[in-house]
N, CA and C atoms as an extended XYZ file, in Angstrom:
321
Properties=species:S:1:pos:R:3:atomname:S:1:resname:S:1:resid:I:1 pbc="F F F"
N         0.846       -1.176        0.000 N   MET     1
C         0.000        0.000        0.000 CA  MET     1
C         0.886        1.232        0.000 C   MET     1
N         0.584        2.154       -0.861 N   THR     2
C         1.298        3.418       -0.892 CA  THR     2
C         0.310        4.546       -0.671 C   THR     2
N         0.432        5.175        0.461 N   ILE     3
C        -0.348        6.376        0.764 CA  ILE     3
C         0.666        7.416        1.185 C   ILE     3
N         0.564        8.583        0.607 N   PHE     4
C         1.556        9.615        0.850 CA  PHE     4
C         0.869       10.843        1.425 C   PHE     4
N         1.323       11.299        2.559 N   CYS     5
C         0.763       12.500        3.191 CA  CYS     5
C         1.907       13.466        3.488 C   CYS     5
N         1.658       14.721        3.261 N   ILE     6
C         2.611       15.767        3.632 CA  ILE     6
C         1.916       16.683        4.622 C   ILE     6
N         2.457       16.760        5.820 N   LEU     7
C         1.904       17.676        6.822 CA  LEU     7
C         2.408       19.068        6.473 C   LEU     7
N         1.475       19.948        6.135 N   LEU     8
C         1.819       21.216        5.528 CA  LEU     8
C         1.938       22.388        6.467 C   LEU     8
N         0.973       22.565        7.311 N   LEU     9
C         0.810       23.860        7.936 CA  LEU     9
C         0.289       23.694        9.350 C   LEU     9
N         0.836       24.454       10.229 N   LEU    10
C         0.321       24.492       11.593 CA  LEU    10
C         0.111       25.947       11.972 C   LEU    10
N        -1.064       26.239       12.457 N   LEU    11
C        -1.384       27.598       12.887 CA  LEU    11
C        -1.828       27.561       14.339 C   LEU    11
N        -1.335       28.466       15.121 N   ALA    12
C        -1.781       28.554       16.508 CA  ALA    12
C        -2.802       29.667       16.631 C   ALA    12
N        -3.816       29.402       17.376 N   ASN    13
C        -4.898       30.350       17.580 CA  ASN    13
C        -5.109       30.506       19.080 C   ASN    13
N        -5.061       31.712       19.568 N   ILE    14
C        -5.360       31.919       20.981 CA  ILE    14
C        -6.372       33.035       21.088 C   ILE    14
N        -7.391       32.779       21.872 N   ASN    15
C        -8.467       33.734       22.071 CA  ASN    15
C        -8.612       33.889       23.582 C   ASN    15
N        -8.893       35.098       24.045 N   PHE    16
C        -9.019       35.302       25.490 CA  PHE    16
C       -10.134       34.457       26.091 C   PHE    16
N       -11.135       34.121       25.305 N   ALA    17
C       -12.286       33.379       25.832 CA  ALA    17
C       -12.133       31.874       25.704 C   ALA    17
N       -11.071       31.395       25.052 N   GLN    18
C       -10.937       29.946       24.867 CA  GLN    18
C        -9.483       29.530       25.010 C   GLN    18
N        -9.262       28.242       25.096 N   ALA    19
C        -7.909       27.706       25.205 CA  ALA    19
C        -7.197       27.808       23.856 C   ALA    19
N        -5.901       27.552       23.866 N   ALA    20
C        -5.111       27.564       22.635 CA  ALA    20
C        -5.530       26.404       21.739 C   ALA    20
N        -5.394       26.611       20.446 N   GLN    21
C        -5.676       25.578       19.446 CA  GLN    21
C        -4.582       25.623       18.397 C   GLN    21
N        -4.294       24.478       17.806 N   ALA    22
C        -3.364       24.412       16.675 CA  ALA    22
C        -4.063       23.660       15.556 C   ALA    22
N        -4.046       24.225       14.371 N   THR    23
C        -4.676       23.597       13.219 CA  THR    23
C        -3.606       22.959       12.350 C   THR    23
N        -3.726       21.668       12.131 N   SER    24
C        -2.825       20.939       11.236 CA  SER    24
C        -3.522       20.775        9.905 C   SER    24
N        -2.794       20.984        8.823 N   ALA    25
C        -3.349       20.791        7.481 CA  ALA    25
C        -2.361       19.961        6.674 C   ALA    25
N        -2.868       19.139        5.770 N   TRP    26
C        -2.015       18.263        4.980 CA  TRP    26
C        -2.601       18.080        3.595 C   TRP    26
N        -1.770       17.545        2.702 N   ILE    27
C        -2.203       17.187        1.357 CA  ILE    27
C        -2.435       15.680        1.346 C   ILE    27
N        -3.614       15.272        0.946 N   ASP    28
C        -3.968       13.855        0.820 CA  ASP    28
C        -3.795       13.472       -0.639 C   ASP    28
N        -2.785       12.668       -0.932 N   THR    29
C        -2.509       12.294       -2.318 CA  THR    29
C        -2.951       10.877       -2.641 C   THR    29
N        -3.706       10.252       -1.761 N   SER    30
C        -4.127        8.873       -2.000 CA  SER    30
C        -5.306        8.822       -2.961 C   SER    30
N        -5.418        7.686       -3.656 N   SER    31
C        -6.540        7.489       -4.570 CA  SER    31
C        -6.661        6.008       -4.907 C   SER    31
N        -7.773        5.635       -5.499 N   GLY    32
C        -7.973        4.254       -5.942 CA  GLY    32
C        -7.880        3.264       -4.808 C   GLY    32
N        -7.143        2.159       -5.032 N   ASP    33
C        -7.002        1.105       -4.024 CA  ASP    33
C        -6.217        1.568       -2.803 C   ASP    33
N        -5.472        2.638       -2.943 N   ALA    34
C        -4.664        3.138       -1.827 CA  ALA    34
C        -5.409        4.186       -1.008 C   ALA    34
N        -6.702        4.353       -1.238 N   GLN    35
C        -7.499        5.342       -0.497 CA  GLN    35
C        -7.493        5.013        0.990 C   GLN    35
N        -7.256        6.011        1.806 N   GLU    36
C        -7.253        5.808        3.247 CA  GLU    36
C        -8.682        5.646        3.766 C   GLU    36
N        -8.810        4.954        4.908 N   ASP    37
C       -10.087        4.894        5.625 CA  ASP    37
C       -10.164        6.035        6.630 C   ASP    37
N        -9.016        6.388        7.204 N   TYR    38
C        -8.908        7.502        8.149 CA  TYR    38
C        -7.430        7.820        8.332 C   TYR    38
N        -7.146        8.889        9.049 N   PHE    39
C        -5.777        9.285        9.367 CA  PHE    39
C        -5.548        9.139       10.875 C   PHE    39
N        -4.290        9.068       11.250 N   VAL    40
C        -3.907        9.101       12.661 CA  VAL    40
C        -2.956       10.284       12.825 C   VAL    40
N        -3.402       11.286       13.578 N   LEU    41
C        -2.582       12.459       13.858 CA  LEU    41
C        -1.975       12.289       15.245 C   LEU    41
N        -0.666       12.456       15.327 N   GLU    42
C         0.043       12.304       16.596 CA  GLU    42
C         0.784       13.586       16.932 C   GLU    42
N         0.928       13.835       18.242 N   ARG    43
C         1.619       15.035       18.724 CA  ARG    43
C         2.551       14.644       19.853 C   ARG    43
N         3.658       15.390       19.958 N   LYS    44
C         4.545       15.275       21.121 CA  LYS    44
C         4.953       16.663       21.552 C   LYS    44
N         5.284       16.794       22.832 N   MET    45
C         5.774       18.059       23.357 CA  MET    45
C         7.295       18.045       23.250 C   MET    45
N         7.849       19.162       22.845 N   GLU    46
C         9.308       19.300       22.741 CA  GLU    46
C         9.850       19.883       24.035 C   GLU    46
N        11.063       19.619       24.383 N   PRO    47
C        11.996       18.751       23.682 CA  PRO    47
C        11.868       17.305       24.126 C   PRO    47
N        11.959       16.397       23.198 N   GLY    48
C        12.109       14.981       23.490 CA  GLY    48
C        10.916       14.219       24.011 C   GLY    48
N         9.705       14.725       23.840 N   GLY    49
C         8.539       13.988       24.306 CA  GLY    49
C         8.247       12.777       23.433 C   GLY    49
N         7.270       11.997       23.838 N   SER    50
C         6.850       10.827       23.075 CA  SER    50
C         5.559       11.152       22.331 C   SER    50
N         5.415       10.599       21.136 N   TYR    51
C         4.197       10.813       20.353 CA  TYR    51
C         3.019       10.065       20.950 C   TYR    51
N         1.828       10.665       20.840 N   PHE    52
C         0.587        9.978       21.186 CA  PHE    52
C        -0.520       10.487       20.272 C   PHE    52
N        -1.561        9.667       20.096 N   ASP    53
C        -2.688       10.027       19.231 CA  ASP    53
C        -3.423       11.242       19.770 C   ASP    53
N        -3.726       12.182       18.874 N   VAL    54
C        -4.574       13.310       19.248 CA  VAL    54
C        -5.861       13.333       18.445 C   VAL    54
N        -5.943       12.508       17.408 N   GLY    55
C        -7.176       12.454       16.638 CA  GLY    55
C        -7.080       11.517       15.456 C   GLY    55
N        -8.257       11.133       14.977 N   HIS    56
C        -8.373       10.261       13.811 CA  HIS    56
C        -9.277       10.933       12.776 C   HIS    56
N        -8.738       11.899       12.039 N   PRO    57
C        -9.552       12.560       11.013 CA  PRO    57
C       -10.066       11.533        9.992 C   PRO    57
N       -11.271       11.744        9.469 N   PRO    58
C       -11.880       10.777        8.557 CA  PRO    58
C       -11.272       10.818        7.149 C   PRO    58
N       -11.655        9.858        6.353 N   GLN    59
C       -11.236        9.763        4.958 CA  GLN    59
C       -11.424       11.108        4.252 C   GLN    59
N       -10.444       11.469        3.453 N   ASP    60
C       -10.442       12.690        2.644 CA  ASP    60
C       -10.341       13.983        3.446 C   ASP    60
N       -10.194       13.912        4.754 N   ALA    61
C        -9.988       15.130        5.550 CA  ALA    61
C        -8.631       15.728        5.181 C   ALA    61
N        -8.501       17.030        5.313 N   THR    62
C        -7.220       17.685        5.035 CA  THR    62
C        -6.808       18.654        6.142 C   THR    62
N        -7.541       18.636        7.267 N   SER    63
C        -7.145       19.463        8.410 CA  SER    63
C        -7.760       18.909        9.690 C   SER    63
N        -7.182       19.338       10.801 N   PHE    64
C        -7.652       18.901       12.118 CA  PHE    64
C        -7.294       19.980       13.121 C   PHE    64
N        -8.213       20.308       14.015 N   ILE    65
C        -7.950       21.286       15.074 CA  ILE    65
C        -7.612       20.537       16.360 C   ILE    65
N        -6.420       20.769       16.852 N   ASP    66
C        -5.949       20.179       18.107 CA  ASP    66
C        -6.186       21.222       19.198 C   ASP    66
N        -7.179       20.985       20.034 N   SER    67
C        -7.544       21.962       21.067 CA  SER    67
C        -6.946       21.621       22.429 C   SER    67
N        -6.009       20.691       22.452 N   GLN    68
C        -5.402       20.274       23.716 CA  GLN    68
C        -3.975       20.785       23.884 C   GLN    68
N        -3.641       21.881       23.228 N   VAL    69
C        -2.306       22.461       23.374 CA  VAL    69
C        -2.352       23.582       24.408 C   VAL    69
N        -1.201       23.888       24.973 N   ILE    70
C        -1.097       24.914       26.005 CA  ILE    70
C        -0.104       25.962       25.542 C   ILE    70
N        -0.507       27.228       25.589 N   GLY    71
C         0.359       28.324       25.182 CA  GLY    71
C         1.677       28.318       25.937 C   GLY    71
N         2.742       28.672       25.239 N   GLY    72
C         4.072       28.707       25.842 CA  GLY    72
C         4.852       27.426       25.626 C   GLY    72
N         4.228       26.405       25.045 N   ASN    73
C         4.892       25.127       24.797 CA  ASN    73
C         5.141       24.929       23.306 C   ASN    73
N         6.145       24.120       22.995 N   THR    74
C         6.459       23.756       21.615 CA  THR    74
C         6.024       22.317       21.389 C   THR    74
N         5.319       22.096       20.284 N   TYR    75
C         4.794       20.777       19.947 CA  TYR    75
C         5.231       20.385       18.540 C   TYR    75
N         5.298       19.082       18.313 N   THR    76
C         5.565       18.536       16.988 CA  THR    76
C         4.469       17.543       16.645 C   THR    76
N         3.964       17.617       15.390 N   TRP    77
C         2.907       16.729       14.905 CA  TRP    77
C         3.418       15.909       13.741 C   TRP    77
N         2.806       14.740       13.540 N   ARG    78
C         3.011       13.925       12.352 CA  ARG    78
C         1.705       13.191       12.074 C   ARG    78
N         1.556       12.695       10.856 N   ILE    79
C         0.306       12.045       10.476 CA  ILE    79
C         0.610       10.834        9.601 C   ILE    79
N        -0.271        9.842        9.670 N   LYS    80
C        -0.196        8.696        8.761 CA  LYS    80
C        -1.614        8.333        8.351 C   LYS    80
N        -1.722        7.639        7.238 N   ALA    81
C        -3.011        7.191        6.724 CA  ALA    81
C        -3.174        5.697        7.007 C   ALA    81
N        -4.428        5.275        7.208 N   VAL    82
C        -4.727        3.876        7.529 CA  VAL    82
C        -5.874        3.402        6.645 C   VAL    82
N        -5.740        2.180        6.119 N   ASN    83
C        -6.863        1.523        5.443 CA  ASN    83
C        -6.849        0.039        5.786 C   ASN    83
N        -7.691       -0.760        5.157 N   THR    84
C        -7.808       -2.175        5.510 CA  THR    84
C        -6.555       -2.968        5.177 C   THR    84
N        -5.705       -2.458        4.292 N   VAL    85
C        -4.468       -3.144        3.927 CA  VAL    85
C        -3.371       -2.882        4.962 C   VAL    85
N        -3.377       -1.713        5.564 N   GLY    86
C        -2.347       -1.373        6.544 CA  GLY    86
C        -2.221        0.117        6.742 C   GLY    86
N        -1.015        0.539        7.115 N   GLU    87
C        -0.744        1.940        7.420 CA  GLU    87
C         0.336        2.482        6.488 C   GLU    87
N         0.243        3.762        6.176 N   SER    88
C         1.307        4.422        5.415 CA  SER    88
C         2.466        4.705        6.362 C   SER    88
N         3.556        5.174        5.806 N   GLY    89
C         4.613        5.713        6.639 CA  GLY    89
C         4.164        7.049        7.195 C   GLY    89
N         4.914        7.558        8.144 N   TYR    90
C         4.570        8.865        8.715 CA  TYR    90
C         4.939        9.981        7.747 C   TYR    90
N         4.224       11.086        7.856 N   SER    91
C         4.542       12.299        7.114 CA  SER    91
C         5.816       12.913        7.683 C   SER    91
N         6.193       14.033        7.103 N   ASN    92
C         7.216       14.857        7.733 CA  ASN    92
C         6.680       15.333        9.085 C   ASN    92
N         7.556       15.830        9.928 N   GLU    93
C         7.140       16.408       11.208 CA  GLU    93
C         6.988       17.918       11.030 C   GLU    93
N         6.039       18.486       11.746 N   ALA    94
C         5.844       19.932       11.748 CA  ALA    94
C         5.833       20.401       13.199 C   ALA    94
N         6.645       21.404       13.496 N   THR    95
C         6.822       21.881       14.868 CA  THR    95
C         6.324       23.313       14.991 C   THR    95
N         5.713       23.602       16.126 N   LEU    96
C         5.134       24.926       16.358 CA  LEU    96
C         5.283       25.315       17.825 C   LEU    96
N         5.730       26.541       18.073 N   LEU    97
C         5.690       27.134       19.412 CA  LEU    97
C         4.350       27.824       19.541 C   LEU    97
N         3.512       27.341       20.454 N   VAL    98
C         2.209       27.947       20.693 CA  VAL    98
C         2.429       29.133       21.607 C   VAL    98
N         2.064       30.304       21.147 N   GLN    99
C         2.291       31.518       21.919 CA  GLN    99
C         1.534       31.489       23.228 C   GLN    99
N         2.170       32.016       24.272 N   ALA   100
C         1.520       32.105       25.589 CA  ALA   100
C         0.353       33.064       25.506 C   ALA   100
N        -0.685       32.760       26.216 N   GLN   101
C        -1.882       33.599       26.229 CA  GLN   101
C        -1.616       34.847       27.050 C   GLN   101
N        -1.988       35.994       26.510 N   ASN   102
C        -1.844       37.257       27.233 CA  ASN   102
C        -2.911       37.350       28.321 C   ASN   102
N        -2.671       38.193       29.263 N   ALA   103
C        -3.637       38.380       30.345 CA  ALA   103
C        -4.913       39.066       29.852 C   ALA   103
N        -4.847       39.706       28.683 N   GLY   104
C        -6.022       40.404       28.156 CA  GLY   104
C        -5.975       41.862       28.517 C   GLY   104
N        -6.890       42.619       27.949 N   PRO   105
C        -6.897       44.052       28.226 CA  PRO   105
C        -7.233       44.341       29.681 C   PRO   105
N        -6.597       45.336       30.244 N   SER   106
C        -6.908       45.702       31.625 CA  SER   106
C        -7.989       46.767       31.632 C   SER   106
N        -8.734       46.806       32.746 N   SER   107
C        -9.828       47.780       32.811 CA  SER   107
C        -9.401       49.042       33.509 C   SER   107
């Protein structure tokens, strides 16, 4: 099975009313018999953390919002595709420093 994914983009979003979020986006190049059933997105905290599952985006998805990140920390993500035949190799890794949340405007 050949399924190829490239993890493209990570954006950090912080809002005073909500926790930090990071959006992962990728290019899904699978087709035909190599079509994925779903993806496995994994994240680790830097430096030197271990990867763990953060989500299983469905077939043909090209982005995922990870809402379990904390501002001020650096994270690395990778993704692989899965179907009934097996799993693809992992994508490239993408690393992002999630900005610390500001205290907000003072009154």
